Amino acid sequence: MVYDLTREPKPNLGLPPNAIPGLSVIKELVRGLRYRSIDTLIGHTLELTSIERAPDEVSAFIRHHGIEVADLRDLSAGVFLKYGILDYEFNTVVTDIVPERQRVRFLKDLGLLLDKSDVDDSMFFDAGIGFLEEMVDETKENKLLFKIMLDRQGEREVLSAPGPISNEWLNTDPNNHFPCKFTVRDACLTNCGSIWLNKHFYL
């Protein structure tokens, strides 16, 4: 689903193109960003039968709540084994729900901004603020995404074995833990795929 912002007036920031200081990156991001939490899904429990079928089962759950999704971005096999979570991002095909404009405070609440004194143009002269510039680029793609994160019910701890860091857990079959129940921790519609970068941070 394309979320077209091209008809909206673009403010004249009085800056040369391709040379946007940090504060103006924030302004540009706030202008283009759309976000809406889907609170009606948060806290719901669903049982998933296998790691392979989970995306279809989750998308059916989303569709039941009036949002049609497709074209999954899925990193969840490894993430599930290491953290006991599923983290999905779908392209939105059909929805009547409109994501909303957000204020600068929203970026701060998500951990994307430091204090005001740390994000002025003198500190980020002609360089922008790294990942915020990338987020601006994402919003310009005009894609409406559905993001959902689910926790393995009753078990938020790492599923991989304790001890020295190794990659042995990567060779574990995630289906050894299925079928199992999950609780929706968060869900949203947005035009910025990395919006949860600091809200739900994991490595």
Rosetta silent file (secondary structure, phi, psi, omega in degrees, C-alpha in Angstrom):
SEQUENCE: MVYDLTREPKPNLGLPPNAIPGLSVIKELVRGLRYRSIDTLIGHTLELTSIERAPDEVSAFIRHHGIEVADLRDLSAGVFLKYGILDYEFNTVVTDIVPERQRVRFLKDLGLLLDKSDVDDSMFFDAGIGFLEEMVDETKENKLLFKIMLDRQGEREVLSAPGPISNEWLNTDPNNHFPCKFTVRDACLTNCGSIWLNKHFYL
SCORE:     score description
SCORE:     0.000 S_00000001
   1 L     0.000  125.119 -179.377    0.000    0.000    0.000 S_00000001
   2 E   -89.486  130.295  177.845    1.500    3.333   -1.054 S_00000001
   3 L  -106.702   99.826 -168.228    1.145    6.198    1.380 S_00000001
   4 L   -85.931  116.382  177.167    1.424    9.270   -0.841 S_00000001
   5 L  -107.449    3.458 -170.690    2.832   12.400    0.793 S_00000001
   6 L   -67.624  -21.592 -177.992    3.824   14.132   -2.434 S_00000001
   7 L   -86.880   -9.025 -179.074    0.808   16.441   -2.460 S_00000001
   8 L   -78.229  142.600  179.935    1.495   17.848    0.966 S_00000001
   9 L   -63.435  138.811  179.437    3.208   21.242    1.098 S_00000001
  10 L  -104.597  125.035 -176.456    6.900   21.033    1.876 S_00000001
  11 L   -66.037  145.643  174.467    8.250   23.742    4.149 S_00000001
  12 L   -84.494  105.433 -176.749   10.991   25.996    2.868 S_00000001
  13 L   -84.394   -5.294  178.485   13.766   25.353    5.363 S_00000001
  14 L    69.494   29.000 -176.807   16.068   27.896    3.726 S_00000001
  15 L  -124.277  150.918  175.327   18.838   25.330    3.276 S_00000001
  16 L   -65.465  145.671  175.113   20.731   24.047    0.248 S_00000001
  17 L   -63.779  151.093  177.719   19.583   20.598   -0.898 S_00000001
  18 L    67.052   13.712  176.270   21.835   17.710    0.176 S_00000001
  19 L  -142.614   73.274 -172.177   23.304   19.761    3.050 S_00000001
  20 L  -107.795  111.613  175.863   20.866   19.467    5.907 S_00000001
  21 L   -62.950  167.093 -171.572   22.132   20.127    9.441 S_00000001
  22 H   -55.182  -47.791 -176.861   20.896   17.987   12.303 S_00000001
  23 H   -60.806  -34.890 -179.991   18.027   20.114   13.551 S_00000001
  24 H   -74.568  -27.993  172.693   16.590   20.293   10.059 S_00000001
  25 H   -62.059  -42.929  177.710   16.794   16.522    9.703 S_00000001
  26 H   -60.446  -45.283  178.940   14.552   16.312   12.754 S_00000001
  27 H   -60.394  -43.462 -179.505   12.139   18.813   11.196 S_00000001
  28 H   -64.585  -40.524  179.323   12.102   16.853    7.947 S_00000001
  29 H   -65.749  -44.704  179.256   11.487   13.573    9.764 S_00000001
  30 H   -62.293  -37.364  179.458    8.640   15.021   11.831 S_00000001
  31 H   -63.756  -39.980 -172.993    7.086   16.432    8.664 S_00000001
  32 H   -95.131  -22.367 -173.396    7.119   13.098    6.840 S_00000001
  33 L   -70.051  138.456  172.506    6.708   10.513    9.583 S_00000001
  34 E  -128.658  140.336 -176.791    3.387    8.757   10.118 S_00000001
  35 E  -156.735  139.339  172.398    2.713    6.376   12.995 S_00000001
  36 E  -149.007  121.001  175.317   -0.251    4.813   14.728 S_00000001
  37 E   -71.408  135.398  178.045   -0.155    2.248   17.487 S_00000001
  38 L   -98.187   80.364 -172.143   -2.704   -0.534   16.988 S_00000001
  39 L   -65.353  -24.980 -178.092   -3.666   -0.809   20.631 S_00000001
  40 L   -67.289  -18.674  179.305   -6.526   -3.224   19.982 S_00000001
  41 L   -93.042  -25.779 -174.460   -3.980   -5.943   19.121 S_00000001
  42 L   -66.704  130.484 -178.805   -1.570   -5.370   22.002 S_00000001
  43 L    95.062  -12.637  177.548   -1.962   -7.979   24.731 S_00000001
  44 L   -67.101  148.972  177.043   -3.752  -10.493   22.519 S_00000001
  45 E  -111.957  137.032  174.273   -2.632  -14.114   22.728 S_00000001
  46 E  -141.850  146.687  179.716   -2.347  -16.429   19.749 S_00000001
  47 E   -98.993  128.759 -179.045   -1.013  -19.948   19.332 S_00000001
  48 E  -112.880  140.390 -169.139    1.389  -20.543   16.458 S_00000001
  49 L   -90.148  -29.951  179.670    2.055  -24.021   15.090 S_00000001
  50 L  -161.603  163.285  179.783    5.562  -23.709   13.567 S_00000001
  51 L   -65.955  -32.407 -179.861    8.203  -21.129   12.669 S_00000001
  52 L   -72.547  -38.525 -176.636    7.407  -21.610    8.958 S_00000001
  53 L   -87.062  -13.722 -175.450    3.655  -21.171    9.333 S_00000001
  54 H   -55.416  -44.642 -179.862    3.863  -18.393   11.909 S_00000001
  55 H   -58.456  -41.445  178.810    3.958  -15.495    9.367 S_00000001
  56 H   -67.878  -37.933 -179.881    0.755  -16.735    7.684 S_00000001
  57 H   -69.315  -37.613  177.849   -0.911  -17.326   11.047 S_00000001
  58 H   -69.492  -41.992  179.607    0.079  -13.874   12.276 S_00000001
  59 H   -65.123  -33.973  175.638   -1.082  -12.217    9.042 S_00000001
  60 H   -65.628  -38.598  176.263   -4.436  -14.036    9.356 S_00000001
  61 H   -62.564  -44.029  178.945   -4.713  -12.660   12.896 S_00000001
  62 H   -64.385  -44.101 -179.155   -3.978   -9.142   11.613 S_00000001
  63 H   -61.313  -35.816  178.273   -6.457   -9.551    8.754 S_00000001
  64 H   -61.071  -23.068  178.787   -9.135  -10.583   11.253 S_00000001
  65 L   -99.909   18.743  169.410   -8.713   -7.103   12.748 S_00000001
  66 L    88.740   16.261  179.124   -9.332   -5.370    9.427 S_00000001
  67 L  -125.542  120.465  179.679   -5.806   -4.893    8.060 S_00000001
  68 E   -93.141  125.177 -177.351   -4.651   -6.755    4.943 S_00000001
  69 E  -127.808  161.636  178.809   -0.894   -7.365    4.829 S_00000001
  70 E  -160.323  177.870  171.743    1.612   -9.106    2.529 S_00000001
  71 E    53.130   72.763 -174.662    5.310   -9.280    1.591 S_00000001
  72 E   -75.003  140.403  161.706    6.865  -10.087    4.920 S_00000001
  73 E  -100.887  118.882 -169.517   10.280   -8.997    6.201 S_00000001
  74 E  -131.693  113.146  172.805   11.167  -11.869    8.499 S_00000001
  75 L  -115.030   20.343 -160.639   14.252  -12.246   10.695 S_00000001
  76 H   -80.134  -20.451 -178.510   12.382  -14.187   13.310 S_00000001
  77 H   -60.824  -52.855  179.276   13.943  -17.671   13.306 S_00000001
  78 H   -67.834  -41.211 -179.848   17.232  -16.457   14.771 S_00000001
  79 H   -63.700  -39.375  178.768   15.594  -13.752   16.869 S_00000001
  80 H   -64.145  -45.970 -178.761   13.162  -16.289   18.301 S_00000001
  81 H   -63.272  -36.450 -175.643   15.910  -18.734   19.232 S_00000001
  82 H   -84.627  -34.496 -172.342   18.002  -16.053   20.888 S_00000001
  83 H  -124.482   -9.640 -178.072   15.304  -13.938   22.563 S_00000001
  84 L    75.001   24.992  179.356   11.997  -15.802   22.444 S_00000001
  85 E  -125.678  160.036  170.048   10.331  -13.120   20.307 S_00000001
  86 E  -117.925  131.511 -176.306    8.907  -12.823   16.793 S_00000001
  87 E  -128.663  104.721 -175.444    9.488   -9.527   14.992 S_00000001
  88 E  -116.441  145.880  173.087    7.582   -9.124   11.731 S_00000001
  89 E  -132.669  120.075 -178.788    7.218   -6.264    9.280 S_00000001
  90 E  -112.022  150.791  163.487    4.595   -6.511    6.534 S_00000001
  91 E   -75.354  137.181  179.488    3.667   -4.273    3.641 S_00000001
  92 E   -88.764  127.994 -177.939    0.127   -3.042    4.198 S_00000001
  93 E   -95.554  -50.254 -178.227   -2.250   -3.822    1.335 S_00000001
  94 E  -142.061  132.494  171.423   -5.613   -2.547    2.603 S_00000001
  95 L  -163.049  147.690  173.982   -6.642   -0.684    5.751 S_00000001
  96 L   -94.289   -4.084 -178.350   -9.061    2.037    6.780 S_00000001
  97 L   -84.076  130.408 -176.658   -6.804    3.024    9.665 S_00000001
  98 L  -106.036  119.315  174.311   -4.815    6.190    9.022 S_00000001
  99 L   -67.520  150.860 -168.161   -1.417    6.622   10.710 S_00000001
 100 E  -108.188  157.069  168.346   -1.005   10.042   12.242 S_00000001
 101 E   -62.103  151.427  178.080    1.493   12.880   12.206 S_00000001
 102 L  -128.074  154.864  178.278    3.713   12.958   15.273 S_00000001
 103 L   -92.034  170.805  179.372    5.450   15.739   17.152 S_00000001
 104 H   -57.443  -34.377 -179.947    9.121   15.950   18.059 S_00000001
 105 H   -57.104  -32.735  179.277    8.201   14.684   21.524 S_00000001
 106 H   -61.567  -43.106  178.076    7.233   11.362   19.942 S_00000001
 107 H   -62.194  -39.471  178.993   10.798   10.869   18.660 S_00000001
 108 H   -66.590  -42.042  179.641   12.124   11.623   22.125 S_00000001
 109 H   -62.482  -30.558  178.733    9.684    9.191   23.757 S_00000001
 110 L   -85.591    3.101  178.391   10.938    6.448   21.419 S_00000001
 111 L    78.536   19.133 -177.465   14.531    7.149   22.422 S_00000001
 112 L   -92.915  -11.112 -179.850   15.478    8.583   19.035 S_00000001
 113 L  -128.256  144.592  171.406   16.481   12.036   20.309 S_00000001
 114 L   -84.305 -174.169  175.004   18.778   13.272   23.031 S_00000001
 115 L   -61.464  155.306 -176.202   18.052   16.385   25.055 S_00000001
 116 H   -52.550  -38.508 -178.149   17.496   19.549   23.030 S_00000001
 117 H   -66.131  -15.723 -177.554   20.933   20.891   23.919 S_00000001
 118 H  -100.416    0.931 -176.103   22.495   17.840   22.275 S_00000001
 119 L  -128.233   31.131  179.047   20.737   18.019   18.912 S_00000001
 120 L   -87.080  169.078 -174.576   21.328   21.565   17.667 S_00000001
 121 L   -65.577  -28.423 -178.682   22.797   22.471   14.293 S_00000001
 122 L   -66.885  -30.662 -179.570   26.178   23.463   15.685 S_00000001
 123 L   -78.856  -35.369 -175.570   26.781   19.921   16.929 S_00000001
 124 L  -112.375   43.198 -173.941   25.619   18.203   13.741 S_00000001
 125 L   -57.636  119.700  174.728   26.880   20.761   11.226 S_00000001
 126 L    56.811   15.062 -177.250   26.191   19.650    7.617 S_00000001
 127 L  -121.227  -18.031 -176.147   26.114   16.011    8.646 S_00000001
 128 L    73.069 -166.162 -178.048   22.630   15.343    9.967 S_00000001
 129 L  -122.774   67.564  172.093   22.039   12.735   12.632 S_00000001
 130 L    37.478 -103.811 -174.117   23.057    9.462   11.028 S_00000001
 131 H   -64.332  -24.472  176.698   20.202    7.034   11.389 S_00000001
 132 H   -66.313  -35.235  175.237   17.635    9.857   11.468 S_00000001
 133 H   -62.716  -39.992  177.807   18.653   10.743    7.914 S_00000001
 134 H   -64.553  -36.351  177.622   18.072    7.098    6.970 S_00000001
 135 H   -66.698  -38.300  175.058   14.644    7.293    8.576 S_00000001
 136 H   -58.095  -44.853  179.083   13.853   10.392    6.516 S_00000001
 137 H   -60.792  -39.293  178.571   14.747    8.400    3.388 S_00000001
 138 H   -61.558  -43.801 -178.527   12.409    5.595    4.502 S_00000001
 139 H   -63.774  -29.180 -179.326    9.483    7.970    4.889 S_00000001
 140 L   -74.537  -11.806  176.838   10.082    9.250    1.353 S_00000001
 141 L   -75.266  -11.898  175.293    9.500    5.750   -0.034 S_00000001
 142 L    58.091   36.716  176.591    5.787    6.279    0.709 S_00000001
 143 E  -103.642  138.130  175.678    5.243    2.709    1.920 S_00000001
 144 L  -100.523  118.884 -174.349    2.736    1.912    4.640 S_00000001
 145 E  -111.123  150.344  171.014    4.092   -0.851    6.860 S_00000001
 146 E  -114.286  120.961  179.808    2.557   -2.968    9.584 S_00000001
 147 E  -111.477  138.173  178.891    4.973   -3.883   12.363 S_00000001
 148 E  -144.669  137.316  177.088    4.217   -6.434   15.059 S_00000001
 149 E  -125.257  132.833 -177.102    6.300   -7.909   17.870 S_00000001
 150 E  -126.452  140.847  176.914    5.262  -10.976   19.839 S_00000001
 151 E  -104.216  137.378  171.723    6.702  -12.531   23.009 S_00000001
 152 E   -59.505  124.498 -170.628    6.717  -16.234   23.693 S_00000001
 153 L   -63.549  129.610  176.703    4.113  -16.464   26.425 S_00000001
 154 L    74.902    6.418 -177.283    5.514  -16.859   29.895 S_00000001
 155 L  -151.374   88.797  178.882    9.105  -16.884   28.666 S_00000001
 156 L   -90.237  -11.363 -176.046   10.828  -13.634   27.765 S_00000001
 157 L   -73.566  165.741  179.118   14.310  -14.945   28.577 S_00000001
 158 L   -60.947  136.578  179.520   16.831  -16.041   25.966 S_00000001
 159 L   -84.730  -22.624 -178.977   16.082  -19.520   24.628 S_00000001
 160 L   -70.113  154.599 -175.471   19.690  -20.289   23.736 S_00000001
 161 L   -65.642  143.212  177.155   21.770  -22.190   26.262 S_00000001
 162 L   -69.269  167.826  178.894   23.667  -20.176   28.892 S_00000001
 163 L   120.574 -166.145 -178.780   27.442  -20.091   28.965 S_00000001
 164 L   -57.802  146.764  179.794   30.167  -18.658   26.740 S_00000001
 165 L   -61.761  129.055  177.847   29.001  -16.798   23.643 S_00000001
 166 L  -153.159  173.269  178.730   28.768  -19.157   20.661 S_00000001
 167 L  -104.089   16.367 -177.650   26.726  -19.716   17.541 S_00000001
 168 H   -61.895  -33.604 -178.393   25.538  -23.193   18.528 S_00000001
 169 H   -62.864  -23.137  179.523   22.019  -21.887   19.112 S_00000001
 170 H   -66.780  -22.363 -178.393   21.848  -21.042   15.378 S_00000001
 171 H   -91.135    0.161  178.815   21.846  -24.768   14.604 S_00000001
 172 L   -78.208  141.276  176.740   18.876  -25.454   16.869 S_00000001
 173 L   -79.003  114.663 -179.088   15.563  -26.261   15.211 S_00000001
 174 H   -61.751  -23.623 -178.704   13.139  -23.511   16.322 S_00000001
 175 H   -70.356   -9.326  172.672   10.234  -25.893   15.794 S_00000001
 176 H   -62.666  -20.249 -178.124   11.380  -27.761   18.903 S_00000001
 177 H  -101.023    2.901 -179.270    9.609  -24.916   20.759 S_00000001
 178 L  -111.901  157.576   -6.135    6.392  -25.082   18.701 S_00000001
 179 L   -69.206  151.712  176.403    3.461  -25.105   18.906 S_00000001
 180 E  -155.139  164.048 -177.363    3.458  -22.387   21.536 S_00000001
 181 E   -96.888  146.464  178.994    1.516  -19.308   22.543 S_00000001
 182 E  -128.527  151.321  173.674    2.610  -15.725   22.003 S_00000001
 183 E  -114.152  134.691  179.395    1.436  -12.399   23.355 S_00000001
 184 E   -72.342  115.554  178.086    1.461   -9.292   21.162 S_00000001
 185 E   -82.166  -39.815 -177.375    3.858   -6.836   22.788 S_00000001
 186 E  -156.987  152.696  177.690    3.462   -4.065   20.211 S_00000001
 187 E  -155.974  142.213 -179.261    1.838   -3.357   16.853 S_00000001
 188 E  -157.874  160.261  165.726    1.706   -0.284   14.651 S_00000001
 189 E  -106.611  134.436 -178.186    1.126    1.183   11.214 S_00000001
 190 E  -158.302  164.373  172.381    3.937    3.432   10.025 S_00000001
 191 L  -107.827   18.759 -179.277    5.840    4.609    6.963 S_00000001
 192 L  -136.037  105.416 -174.495    9.203    4.129    8.705 S_00000001
 193 L   -64.193  -26.471 -176.773   10.440    0.567    9.179 S_00000001
 194 L   -96.877   18.115 -175.052   13.160    1.469   11.687 S_00000001
 195 L   -62.372  -27.251 -179.391   10.872    3.455   13.999 S_00000001
 196 L   -92.023   15.600 -173.970   11.284    0.862   16.804 S_00000001
 197 L   -49.258  -45.832 -179.676   15.082    0.983   16.610 S_00000001
 198 L  -102.912  -20.602  178.806   15.460    2.040   20.253 S_00000001
 199 L   -66.955  -43.369  179.282   12.012    1.182   21.586 S_00000001
 200 L  -125.503   71.320 -174.851   12.531   -2.562   21.023 S_00000001
 201 L   -88.008  132.410  173.503   16.299   -2.818   20.775 S_00000001
 202 L  -152.409  157.662  177.840   17.985   -6.209   20.610 S_00000001
 203 L  -125.076    0.000    0.000   21.173   -7.691   19.143 S_00000001
